[in-house]
Amino acid sequence: MTFAEIGLSPEILQSITESGFETPTPIQEKSIPLILNTENDIKALAQTGTGKTAAFGLPLLEMIEKGVDSVQAIILCPTRELCLQITRDLENFAKYRKWARITPVYGGANIVDQLRKLKSGTEIVVGTPGRVNDLIKRKALRLENTRWMILDEADEMLTMGFKEEIETIIASTPETRRTILFSATMPKDIARLASKYMHDEIEVKAGGSNTTASNVTHLYHMVHEKHRYQVLKRIVDMVPDVYGIVFCRTRQDCKNIADKLMADGYNADALHGDLTQAQRDYVMNRFRTKSLQLLVATDVAARGIDVNNLTHVINYNLPEDPEAYIHRSGRTGRAGKTGISYSIINMKESGKLRSIEKLAKTKFELVPVPNGNEICEKQLMHLIDKVKAVDIEGAHIEPFLPAIYEKLESLDREQLIQHFVSAEFNRFSSYYQNAPDLNVSKKDRKVVDTQLNGDFTRLFINAGRNQNLEVTTVIQLVNRTSRKKVTIGKIDLQRNFSFFEVPTEIAEQVIKKLTGYQFEGNKLEVGVAEGAPKQRTRKKKDGFRRDGQSGGRRNGNSSQGRNRDRSRGDRRRR
Ligand code: AMP
């Protein structure tokens, strides 16, 4: 289907062509005819990057009427950035319908300017719920003649706590309005909102909800927590022309990482909620124009960023909410391009990775952290390509050349190449000389995998060899808790406590039945072992050493000596 076949008028078609859109995206193909040709409300499941702004924006511009002296459409969205983005897109689409005035209103900006603009008249208002509400209260924004109410990224608006504001805004529009709701996910509170305020709604979907874009590759590095930042640098160094977003969970992380990157000479800056609007604009502008290669951002701050040609999304840490990963990775691979989403995870975070895989119906691929040699080779070749492609005509160096030739006279071709390349490259190569392997050892990874394959849960018990606990006694104790014979996984006996694995489906039962059980004069405590093996050991007040070390030995042979050696070795390395 073409845009013309969808039934848009020539002046709108002209602006679409000039925007570079050739064919409608699936969500546009489904939504535009419905909005144009029916009276129904519409609930659309679409993620950012699917072309949803045009999906509602084009038919809206088609249907608004000239010369009506009141607001005809109100578009609500979660962030200021998205608000400005929608306004920019609509203004582009309305290039040949200049009479259609579009006014963005959002918090954190001078309200006086916005009041003035509203007063001078507008057909469409695009706003964030807080500011729209404020303007309604001041009677500067009147919605009694509004014909269209559009809720964009409705799930995000509810997550951000805008429910009350949205309801107040809807209440100030007439019952006869048409409501069009776009959301990347359809949680229960969206369904509730829809059933309360929408009439005869038709649901449209483009692609699966809760799934990541098919043109994004999801890779991850498994590393020790202390290496997270170094690994980020290696990812970036491996892609000299990287243009991407580094996602952090908190503002503080975001600031720290951006500061460190800048101090280390990377072309990076931070985008988070603590910045003033002017600072945010400045950073975004530099990023949009590619003067900035890396934007270090929190999830909320990155909402609504519309940059299409990102090469990478890097998850410095995985988001708390698996759904946020879908939004993050959807920042790359947009408008038909391919993209890569890297995640840096520590051994405790594998579970989180699996929940994302499950929710997003996608598979992450574990890839090794590049070593110093690989990075140097990549950088060096990039440098050579850059040197080869450089525009020597534009350099205007002719007047200086005779003196330069004279100075370099003693060097032959090979030596010249070596000197120039080394001058550029020495700092880099010395950083990576003898750079350590930052990958988690295969052995540690195997332990994590076993724990995470879903079959076994690793439990902690407050008895060990000193309390006469043996492998056979563990088996006997566990088998007491079940009528059927239990398959037990790894048993890891330590001096005053131990770990053992049981099938996940009976883990709760084992914990319940063994907790409080008297064993060799001790009251047993059993619980799920916390996370993956830790490197450090720590003396607890009760004298139990909770080191979480997993030797995984089945027999009673002491692995103590070797474990002690290993922790000493670790300390030395640190
Ligand atoms: P959106 O989901 O509205 O944020 O759009 C994502 C990006 O896709 C925006 O940069 C749009 O300019 C672009 N886009 C939207 N519709 C089309 C289309 N039909 N063809 C090509 N690009 C599009």
Coordinates of C-alpha atoms and ligand atoms in Angstrom, one line a residue:
M1 CA 0.0 0.0 0.0
T2 CA 1.2 3.5 -0.8
F3 CA 0.5 6.7 1.1
A4 CA -1.6 7.9 -1.8
E5 CA -3.7 4.7 -1.7
I6 CA -4.3 5.3 2.0
G7 CA -6.2 8.4 1.0
L8 CA -4.1 11.4 2.0
S9 CA -4.4 14.6 0.2
P10 CA -1.7 15.9 -2.3
E11 CA -0.3 18.6 0.0
I12 CA 0.2 16.1 2.8
L13 CA 1.6 13.6 0.3
Q14 CA 4.1 16.2 -0.9
S15 CA 5.4 16.8 2.6
I16 CA 5.7 13.0 3.3
T17 CA 7.7 12.6 0.1
E18 CA 10.0 15.4 1.2
S19 CA 10.4 13.8 4.6
G20 CA 11.8 10.8 2.7
F21 CA 9.1 8.4 3.5
E22 CA 8.4 6.0 0.6
T23 CA 5.9 3.5 2.0
P24 CA 3.8 3.5 5.1
T25 CA 5.1 1.5 8.1
P26 CA 2.8 -1.4 9.3
I27 CA 1.4 0.7 12.1
Q28 CA 0.7 3.6 9.7
E29 CA -0.9 1.2 7.2
K30 CA -3.2 -0.1 9.9
S31 CA -4.0 3.1 11.8
I32 CA -4.3 5.8 9.2
P33 CA -7.3 4.4 7.3
L34 CA -9.1 3.6 10.6
I35 CA -8.6 7.1 11.8
L36 CA -9.6 8.6 8.5
N37 CA -12.6 6.4 7.6
T38 CA -14.2 5.4 10.9
E39 CA -15.6 7.1 14.0
N40 CA -14.1 4.5 16.4
D41 CA -11.6 5.1 19.1
I42 CA -8.3 3.4 18.5
K43 CA -6.0 1.6 20.8
A44 CA -2.7 1.0 19.1
L45 CA 0.1 -1.2 20.4
A46 CA 3.3 0.3 18.9
Q47 CA 6.8 0.9 20.2
T48 CA 8.9 3.9 19.5
G49 CA 10.6 3.7 16.2
T50 CA 7.6 2.1 14.4
G51 CA 6.5 5.4 12.8
K52 CA 3.6 6.0 15.3
T53 CA 3.9 9.8 15.2
A54 CA 3.0 9.8 11.5
A55 CA 0.4 7.1 12.2
F56 CA -1.7 9.6 14.2
G57 CA -0.2 12.8 12.9
L58 CA -0.9 12.4 9.2
P59 CA -4.7 11.7 9.5
L60 CA -5.0 14.4 12.2
L61 CA -3.5 17.0 9.9
E62 CA -5.8 15.7 7.2
M63 CA -8.9 16.1 9.3
I64 CA -8.4 19.3 11.3
E65 CA -10.3 22.2 9.9
K66 CA -9.2 25.7 8.9
G67 CA -10.7 28.7 10.6
V68 CA -12.0 27.0 13.7
D69 CA -11.1 29.3 16.6
S70 CA -10.3 26.7 19.2
V71 CA -8.0 23.7 20.0
Q72 CA -9.1 20.8 17.9
A73 CA -6.6 18.2 19.0
I74 CA -4.7 17.6 22.2
I75 CA -1.7 15.2 22.1
L76 CA -0.3 14.1 25.5
C77 CA 3.1 12.5 25.8
P78 CA 5.4 11.7 28.7
T79 CA 8.5 13.9 28.2
R80 CA 9.5 17.3 26.9
E81 CA 11.8 15.7 24.3
L82 CA 9.0 13.6 22.9
C83 CA 6.8 16.7 22.9
L84 CA 9.2 18.7 20.9
Q85 CA 9.9 15.7 18.6
I86 CA 6.2 15.3 17.9
T87 CA 5.8 19.0 17.3
R88 CA 8.7 19.0 14.8
D89 CA 7.3 16.0 13.0
L90 CA 3.8 17.5 12.7
E91 CA 5.3 20.8 11.5
N92 CA 7.1 18.9 8.8
F93 CA 4.0 17.1 7.7
A94 CA 2.1 20.4 7.8
K95 CA 4.6 22.1 5.6
Y96 CA 2.0 22.8 2.9
R97 CA -0.8 23.4 5.5
K98 CA 0.9 26.3 7.2
W99 CA -2.4 27.5 8.7
A100 CA -2.3 24.4 11.0
R101 CA -0.7 25.8 14.1
I102 CA 1.0 23.3 16.5
T103 CA 1.9 24.4 20.0
P104 CA 4.1 22.4 22.3
V105 CA 3.6 22.9 26.1
Y106 CA 5.8 21.2 28.6
G107 CA 7.2 21.7 32.1
G108 CA 10.6 23.2 33.0
A109 CA 10.2 26.0 30.4
N110 CA 8.9 29.5 30.6
I111 CA 5.1 29.4 31.0
V112 CA 4.7 33.0 29.9
D113 CA 5.8 32.1 26.3
Q114 CA 3.5 29.2 26.2
L115 CA 0.6 31.3 27.5
R116 CA 1.3 33.9 24.8
K117 CA 1.3 31.2 22.1
L118 CA -1.9 29.6 23.2
K119 CA -3.6 33.0 23.4
S120 CA -2.7 33.7 19.8
G121 CA -4.6 30.6 18.8
T122 CA -3.7 27.0 17.9
E123 CA -5.2 24.0 16.2
I124 CA -3.2 21.3 17.9
V125 CA -1.6 21.3 21.3
V126 CA 1.2 18.8 22.1
G127 CA 2.0 18.6 25.8
T128 CA 3.2 16.8 28.9
P129 CA 0.4 16.1 31.3
G130 CA 1.6 18.2 34.2
R131 CA 1.9 21.4 32.1
V132 CA -1.3 20.8 30.2
N133 CA -3.1 20.4 33.5
D134 CA -1.6 23.6 34.8
L135 CA -2.6 25.5 31.7
I136 CA -6.2 24.2 32.0
K137 CA -6.3 25.3 35.6
R138 CA -5.2 28.8 34.6
K139 CA -7.9 28.7 31.9
A140 CA -5.2 29.4 29.3
L141 CA -6.0 26.1 27.6
R142 CA -9.6 25.3 26.9
L143 CA -10.4 21.9 25.6
E144 CA -14.2 22.1 25.4
N145 CA -14.2 21.9 21.6
T146 CA -11.5 19.3 21.3
R147 CA -12.3 16.6 18.7
W148 CA -9.2 14.4 19.2
M149 CA -7.5 13.3 22.3
I150 CA -4.2 11.4 21.6
L151 CA -2.3 9.6 24.3
D152 CA 1.2 8.8 23.1
E153 CA 3.4 6.4 25.1
A154 CA 0.4 5.9 27.4
D155 CA 2.2 3.2 29.4
E156 CA 5.1 5.5 30.1
M157 CA 2.9 8.3 31.2
L158 CA 1.2 6.0 33.7
T159 CA 4.6 4.7 34.9
M160 CA 5.7 8.2 35.5
G161 CA 2.7 8.8 37.7
F162 CA 0.6 11.0 35.4
K163 CA -2.6 9.0 35.8
E164 CA -4.5 11.7 37.8
E165 CA -3.4 14.5 35.4
I166 CA -4.5 12.5 32.4
E167 CA -7.9 11.8 33.9
T168 CA -8.4 15.5 34.7
I169 CA -7.4 16.4 31.2
I170 CA -9.7 13.9 29.6
A171 CA -12.5 15.2 31.8
S172 CA -12.1 18.7 30.4
T173 CA -12.6 17.4 26.8
P174 CA -16.1 16.8 25.4
E175 CA -17.7 13.3 25.5
T176 CA -17.9 13.4 21.8
R177 CA -14.1 13.5 21.3
R178 CA -12.3 10.6 19.6
T179 CA -9.6 9.0 21.7
I180 CA -6.5 7.5 20.2
L181 CA -4.1 5.7 22.5
F182 CA -0.6 4.6 21.6
S183 CA 1.3 2.4 23.9
A184 CA 4.3 0.1 23.6
T185 CA 2.8 -2.3 26.2
M186 CA -0.7 -2.9 27.4
P187 CA -0.5 -3.4 31.2
K188 CA -3.7 -3.6 33.2
D189 CA -3.9 0.0 34.1
I190 CA -3.9 1.0 30.4
A191 CA -6.7 -1.5 29.8
R192 CA -8.6 0.1 32.7
L193 CA -8.0 3.6 31.4
A194 CA -9.2 2.5 27.9
S195 CA -12.4 0.9 29.2
K196 CA -13.2 4.0 31.3
Y197 CA -12.7 6.6 28.6
M198 CA -12.8 5.0 25.2
H199 CA -15.8 4.0 23.1
D200 CA -16.1 1.3 20.5
E201 CA -12.3 1.1 20.4
I202 CA -10.5 -0.9 17.7
E203 CA -7.2 -2.4 18.7
V204 CA -4.4 -2.4 16.2
K205 CA -1.0 -3.9 16.5
A206 CA 2.2 -3.6 14.5
G207 CA 4.6 -6.4 15.2
G208 CA 4.4 -8.1 18.6
S209 CA 4.1 -6.1 21.7
N210 CA 6.9 -6.7 24.2
T211 CA 9.3 -7.8 21.6
T212 CA 12.5 -6.3 20.5
A213 CA 13.0 -5.2 16.9
S214 CA 14.1 -8.0 14.7
N215 CA 16.9 -6.0 13.2
V216 CA 18.7 -5.5 16.5
T217 CA 21.4 -8.0 17.6
H218 CA 21.5 -8.5 21.4
L219 CA 25.0 -9.2 22.7
Y220 CA 26.4 -9.4 26.2
H221 CA 29.7 -9.5 28.1
M222 CA 29.8 -11.3 31.4
V223 CA 32.3 -9.6 33.6
H224 CA 33.2 -9.0 37.2
E225 CA 31.5 -6.0 38.7
K226 CA 34.8 -4.2 39.3
H227 CA 35.6 -4.4 35.5
R228 CA 32.3 -2.9 34.3
Y229 CA 33.8 0.5 33.3
Q230 CA 36.9 -1.0 31.6
V231 CA 34.6 -3.2 29.6
L232 CA 32.5 -0.3 28.5
K233 CA 35.7 1.4 27.2
R234 CA 36.7 -1.8 25.3
I235 CA 33.3 -1.9 23.6
V236 CA 33.6 1.7 22.6
D237 CA 37.2 1.3 21.5
M238 CA 36.3 -1.7 19.3
V239 CA 34.0 0.6 17.3
P240 CA 35.9 3.7 16.4
D241 CA 32.9 5.3 14.7
V242 CA 30.5 4.5 17.5
Y243 CA 27.4 6.7 17.7
G244 CA 25.2 5.5 20.5
I245 CA 23.6 5.7 23.9
V246 CA 25.1 4.3 27.1
F247 CA 22.2 3.5 29.4
C248 CA 22.7 3.8 33.2
R249 CA 20.2 3.0 35.9
T250 CA 20.6 6.1 38.0
R251 CA 21.4 9.7 37.5
Q252 CA 24.4 9.3 39.7
D253 CA 25.8 6.4 37.6
C254 CA 25.0 8.5 34.6
K255 CA 27.0 11.5 35.8
N256 CA 29.9 9.3 37.0
I257 CA 30.2 7.3 33.8
A258 CA 30.0 10.4 31.6
D259 CA 32.6 12.2 33.7
K260 CA 35.0 9.3 33.6
L261 CA 34.5 8.9 29.9
M262 CA 35.2 12.6 29.3
A263 CA 38.2 12.5 31.5
D264 CA 39.5 9.5 29.5
G265 CA 39.2 11.5 26.3
Y266 CA 36.0 10.1 24.9
N267 CA 33.5 12.2 23.1
A268 CA 30.7 11.7 25.6
D269 CA 28.3 13.6 27.7
A270 CA 25.4 13.0 30.1
L271 CA 21.7 13.4 29.8
H272 CA 19.7 13.0 33.0
G273 CA 17.0 14.7 35.0
D274 CA 19.3 16.9 37.1
L275 CA 20.2 19.0 34.1
T276 CA 18.5 22.3 33.4
Q277 CA 16.4 22.5 30.2
A278 CA 19.1 24.6 28.6
Q279 CA 21.8 22.0 29.4
R280 CA 19.6 19.2 28.1
D281 CA 19.0 21.1 24.9
Y282 CA 22.7 21.8 24.5
V283 CA 23.6 18.1 25.0
M284 CA 20.8 16.8 22.7
N285 CA 21.7 19.3 20.0
R286 CA 25.3 18.1 20.0
F287 CA 24.2 14.5 20.0
R288 CA 21.7 15.0 17.2
T289 CA 24.3 16.8 15.0
K290 CA 26.8 14.0 15.8
S291 CA 29.3 16.4 17.5
L292 CA 28.8 14.0 20.4
Q293 CA 29.4 10.3 19.8
L294 CA 28.2 8.9 23.1
L295 CA 25.2 10.0 25.1
V296 CA 25.2 8.6 28.6
A297 CA 21.5 8.6 29.7
T298 CA 19.0 7.4 32.2
D299 CA 15.9 5.6 30.8
V300 CA 13.6 8.5 31.5
A301 CA 15.9 11.1 30.0
A302 CA 16.3 9.1 26.9
R303 CA 12.6 8.8 26.3
G304 CA 11.5 10.5 23.1
I305 CA 15.0 10.9 21.8
D306 CA 14.5 10.6 18.1
V307 CA 17.8 9.8 16.5
N308 CA 17.6 7.2 13.8
N309 CA 21.1 6.2 12.9
L310 CA 22.5 5.0 16.2
T311 CA 25.0 2.2 15.7
H312 CA 24.9 0.9 19.2
V313 CA 22.9 0.9 22.4
I314 CA 25.1 0.0 25.4
N315 CA 23.5 -1.1 28.6
Y316 CA 26.1 -0.2 31.2
N317 CA 23.8 -2.1 33.6
L318 CA 20.5 -3.9 32.8
P319 CA 17.4 -2.0 33.7
E320 CA 15.4 -3.0 36.7
D321 CA 12.3 -3.4 34.6
P322 CA 12.8 -5.9 31.7
E323 CA 10.4 -3.9 29.6
A324 CA 12.7 -0.9 29.8
Y325 CA 15.2 -3.1 27.9
I326 CA 12.8 -3.2 24.9
H327 CA 12.7 0.5 24.9
R328 CA 16.4 0.9 25.3
S329 CA 17.3 -1.5 22.5
G330 CA 14.6 0.0 20.3
R331 CA 16.7 3.2 20.1
T332 CA 18.9 1.5 17.6
G333 CA 17.9 -0.5 14.5
R334 CA 15.3 2.2 13.6
A335 CA 13.8 3.2 10.3
G336 CA 14.9 -0.1 8.7
K337 CA 18.5 0.0 9.8
T338 CA 20.3 -2.6 11.8
G339 CA 21.7 -2.1 15.2
I340 CA 23.5 -3.7 18.1
S341 CA 22.6 -3.7 21.7
Y342 CA 25.4 -4.6 24.1
S343 CA 24.8 -5.4 27.8
I344 CA 27.5 -5.6 30.4
I345 CA 26.4 -8.0 33.1
N346 CA 28.0 -9.5 36.2
M347 CA 27.5 -13.0 37.3
K348 CA 24.6 -12.2 39.6
E349 CA 22.7 -10.6 36.7
S350 CA 22.2 -13.6 34.5
G351 CA 18.7 -14.2 36.0
K352 CA 17.7 -10.7 34.9
L353 CA 19.0 -11.4 31.4
R354 CA 16.9 -14.5 31.2
S355 CA 13.8 -12.6 32.3
I356 CA 14.4 -10.1 29.5
E357 CA 14.9 -12.9 27.0
K358 CA 11.6 -14.4 28.1
L359 CA 9.7 -11.2 28.0
A360 CA 11.2 -9.9 24.8
K361 CA 11.2 -13.3 23.1
T362 CA 14.7 -12.7 22.1
K363 CA 18.0 -14.4 22.6
F364 CA 21.1 -12.7 23.9
E365 CA 24.5 -13.9 22.7
L366 CA 27.4 -14.1 25.0
V367 CA 30.5 -12.6 23.3
P368 CA 34.0 -12.4 24.8
V369 CA 35.3 -9.0 25.9
P370 CA 37.8 -8.0 23.2
N371 CA 41.4 -8.1 24.2
G372 CA 44.0 -5.4 23.8
N373 CA 45.4 -6.8 20.6
E374 CA 42.1 -6.9 18.9
I375 CA 41.3 -3.4 19.9
C376 CA 44.7 -2.1 18.8
E377 CA 44.3 -3.8 15.4
K378 CA 40.9 -2.3 14.9
Q379 CA 42.0 1.2 15.9
L380 CA 45.1 1.0 13.8
M381 CA 43.3 0.0 10.7
H382 CA 40.7 2.7 11.3
L383 CA 43.5 5.2 11.6
I384 CA 45.1 4.0 8.4
D385 CA 41.7 4.2 6.5
K386 CA 41.2 7.7 7.8
V387 CA 44.7 8.8 6.7
K388 CA 44.1 7.3 3.3
A389 CA 40.8 9.0 2.9
V390 CA 41.9 12.4 4.1
D391 CA 41.3 15.4 1.8
I392 CA 44.8 16.7 1.1
E393 CA 43.6 19.3 -1.3
G394 CA 41.7 21.0 1.4
A395 CA 44.5 21.0 3.9
H396 CA 46.3 24.0 2.3
I397 CA 49.8 22.8 3.3
E398 CA 51.7 23.6 0.1
P399 CA 53.6 26.6 1.5
F400 CA 55.0 24.5 4.4
L401 CA 55.8 21.4 2.4
P402 CA 59.4 22.2 1.3
A403 CA 60.5 22.8 5.0
I404 CA 58.6 19.6 6.0
Y405 CA 60.3 17.5 3.2
E406 CA 63.7 18.8 4.3
K407 CA 63.1 17.9 8.0
L408 CA 62.0 14.3 7.0
E409 CA 64.7 13.8 4.4
S410 CA 66.5 11.2 6.4
L411 CA 63.6 8.9 6.7
D412 CA 62.7 6.3 4.0
R413 CA 59.1 5.4 3.1
E414 CA 58.8 2.6 5.7
Q415 CA 60.3 4.7 8.4
L416 CA 58.0 7.6 7.6
I417 CA 54.9 5.4 7.8
Q418 CA 56.1 4.0 11.1
H419 CA 56.8 7.5 12.6
F420 CA 53.4 8.9 11.6
V421 CA 51.4 5.9 12.7
S422 CA 53.2 5.7 16.0
A423 CA 52.7 9.4 16.7
E424 CA 49.0 8.9 16.5
F425 CA 48.9 5.5 18.0
N426 CA 51.4 5.2 20.8
R427 CA 49.1 6.5 23.6
F428 CA 46.5 4.0 22.6
S429 CA 48.7 1.0 22.3
S430 CA 50.5 1.7 25.6
Y431 CA 47.1 1.7 27.4
Y432 CA 46.3 -1.7 25.9
Q433 CA 49.8 -3.2 26.2
N434 CA 49.5 -6.1 28.7
A435 CA 45.8 -5.4 29.2
P436 CA 44.3 -8.2 31.3
D437 CA 41.6 -10.6 30.1
L438 CA 38.4 -9.2 31.5
N439 CA 36.2 -12.2 30.8
V440 CA 34.7 -14.2 33.6
S441 CA 36.5 -17.6 33.7
K442 CA 34.8 -20.5 32.0
K443 CA 34.6 -22.3 35.3
D444 CA 32.7 -19.5 37.0
R445 CA 30.4 -19.1 34.1
K446 CA 29.5 -22.8 34.2
V447 CA 28.4 -22.5 37.8
V448 CA 26.2 -19.6 36.9
D449 CA 24.7 -21.5 34.0
T450 CA 23.9 -24.5 36.1
Q451 CA 22.2 -22.3 38.6
L452 CA 20.3 -20.5 35.9
N453 CA 19.2 -23.3 33.7
G454 CA 16.0 -23.2 35.8
D455 CA 16.3 -26.8 36.9
F456 CA 18.2 -26.3 40.1
T457 CA 18.1 -23.8 42.9
R458 CA 21.2 -23.4 45.1
L459 CA 20.5 -23.5 48.8
F460 CA 22.6 -22.4 51.8
I461 CA 22.6 -24.5 55.0
N462 CA 24.2 -23.4 58.3
A463 CA 26.1 -26.6 58.8
G464 CA 29.4 -27.9 57.4
R465 CA 32.1 -30.3 58.0
N466 CA 32.7 -29.0 61.6
Q467 CA 29.1 -30.0 62.3
N468 CA 29.7 -33.5 60.8
L469 CA 27.7 -32.7 57.7
E470 CA 28.8 -35.0 54.9
V471 CA 27.6 -35.4 51.3
T472 CA 25.6 -38.5 52.3
T473 CA 24.0 -36.6 55.1
V474 CA 22.9 -33.8 52.8
I475 CA 21.3 -36.3 50.5
Q476 CA 19.6 -38.0 53.4
L477 CA 18.3 -34.7 54.9
V478 CA 17.0 -33.6 51.5
N479 CA 15.3 -36.9 50.8
R480 CA 13.5 -36.6 54.2
T481 CA 11.6 -33.6 52.8
S482 CA 10.1 -35.4 49.9
R483 CA 8.2 -38.6 49.3
K484 CA 10.0 -39.2 46.0
K485 CA 13.7 -39.6 45.6
V486 CA 15.2 -36.2 45.0
T487 CA 17.9 -35.6 42.4
I488 CA 20.4 -33.4 44.1
G489 CA 22.8 -31.1 42.2
K490 CA 26.2 -29.9 43.4
I491 CA 27.0 -30.2 47.0
D492 CA 29.6 -27.8 48.3
L493 CA 30.7 -28.5 51.9
Q494 CA 32.6 -25.8 53.8
R495 CA 33.7 -25.8 57.4
N496 CA 30.7 -24.2 59.1
F497 CA 28.1 -24.0 56.3
S498 CA 27.4 -25.6 52.9
F499 CA 25.6 -25.2 49.7
F500 CA 23.6 -27.7 47.8
E501 CA 21.4 -27.7 44.7
V502 CA 17.8 -29.1 44.6
P503 CA 15.3 -29.1 41.8
T504 CA 13.7 -25.6 41.7
E505 CA 10.1 -27.0 42.0
I506 CA 10.8 -28.4 45.5
A507 CA 13.2 -25.8 46.7
E508 CA 10.6 -24.0 48.9
Q509 CA 9.5 -27.3 50.3
V510 CA 13.1 -28.3 51.2
I511 CA 13.6 -24.9 52.9
K512 CA 10.4 -25.2 54.9
K513 CA 11.0 -28.7 56.1
L514 CA 14.7 -28.4 56.9
T515 CA 14.5 -25.0 58.6
G516 CA 14.4 -25.6 62.4
Y517 CA 15.3 -29.3 62.1
Q518 CA 17.7 -30.4 64.8
F519 CA 21.0 -31.8 63.4
E520 CA 23.9 -32.8 65.6
G521 CA 22.6 -30.4 68.3
N522 CA 22.2 -27.5 65.9
K523 CA 19.0 -25.9 64.7
L524 CA 19.3 -25.9 60.9
E525 CA 18.8 -22.7 58.9
V526 CA 18.2 -23.2 55.1
G527 CA 17.6 -20.6 52.5
V528 CA 18.2 -19.7 48.8
A529 CA 21.9 -18.9 48.3
E530 CA 22.4 -15.3 47.4
G531 CA 23.6 -14.8 43.8
A532 CA 26.6 -16.4 42.2
P533 CA 29.9 -17.2 43.8
K534 CA 31.7 -14.3 45.4
Q535 CA 35.4 -13.9 45.4
R536 CA 35.7 -12.2 48.7
T537 CA 35.4 -14.0 52.1
R538 CA 34.0 -12.4 55.2
K539 CA 33.9 -13.5 58.8
K540 CA 30.4 -13.2 60.3
K541 CA 29.8 -12.6 64.0
D542 CA 28.6 -16.1 64.4
G543 CA 31.9 -17.4 63.2
F544 CA 30.4 -18.7 59.9
R545 CA 32.4 -17.8 56.9
R546 CA 29.9 -16.8 54.2
D547 CA 32.1 -16.9 51.2
G548 CA 29.7 -18.4 48.7
Q549 CA 32.6 -20.2 47.1
S550 CA 31.3 -23.0 45.0
G551 CA 33.7 -25.8 44.7
G552 CA 31.1 -28.2 43.4
R553 CA 32.9 -31.3 44.8
R554 CA 30.7 -34.3 45.4
N555 CA 33.0 -36.2 47.6
G556 CA 34.2 -35.4 51.0
N557 CA 37.8 -34.5 50.0
S558 CA 38.7 -31.2 51.3
S559 CA 38.7 -28.4 48.7
Q560 CA 39.6 -26.0 51.5
G561 CA 43.3 -25.8 50.9
R562 CA 42.8 -25.0 47.2
N563 CA 40.1 -22.5 48.0
R564 CA 42.4 -20.7 50.4
D565 CA 45.1 -20.6 47.8
R566 CA 42.7 -19.2 45.3
S567 CA 41.5 -16.4 47.5
R568 CA 45.1 -15.5 48.3
G569 CA 45.8 -15.4 44.6
D570 CA 42.8 -13.2 44.0
R571 CA 43.9 -10.8 46.7
R572 CA 47.4 -10.6 45.2
R573 CA 46.0 -9.8 41.8
R574 CA 43.8 -7.1 43.1
Ligands
AMP1 P1 8.3 7.3 15.5 O1 7.9 5.9 15.9 O2 7.1 8.1 15.2 O3 9.2 7.9 16.6 O4 9.2 7.2 14.1 C1 10.5 6.7 14.1 C2 11.3 7.2 12.9 O5 10.9 6.6 11.7 C3 11.1 8.7 12.7 O6 12.4 9.3 12.6 C4 10.4 8.9 11.5 O7 10.8 10.0 10.8 C5 10.7 7.6 10.7 N1 9.5 7.2 9.9 C6 8.2 7.2 10.2 N2 7.5 6.8 9.2 C7 8.3 6.4 8.2 C8 8.1 5.9 6.9 N3 6.9 5.6 6.5 N4 9.2 5.6 6.2 C9 10.4 5.9 6.6 N5 10.7 6.4 7.8 C10 9.6 6.7 8.6

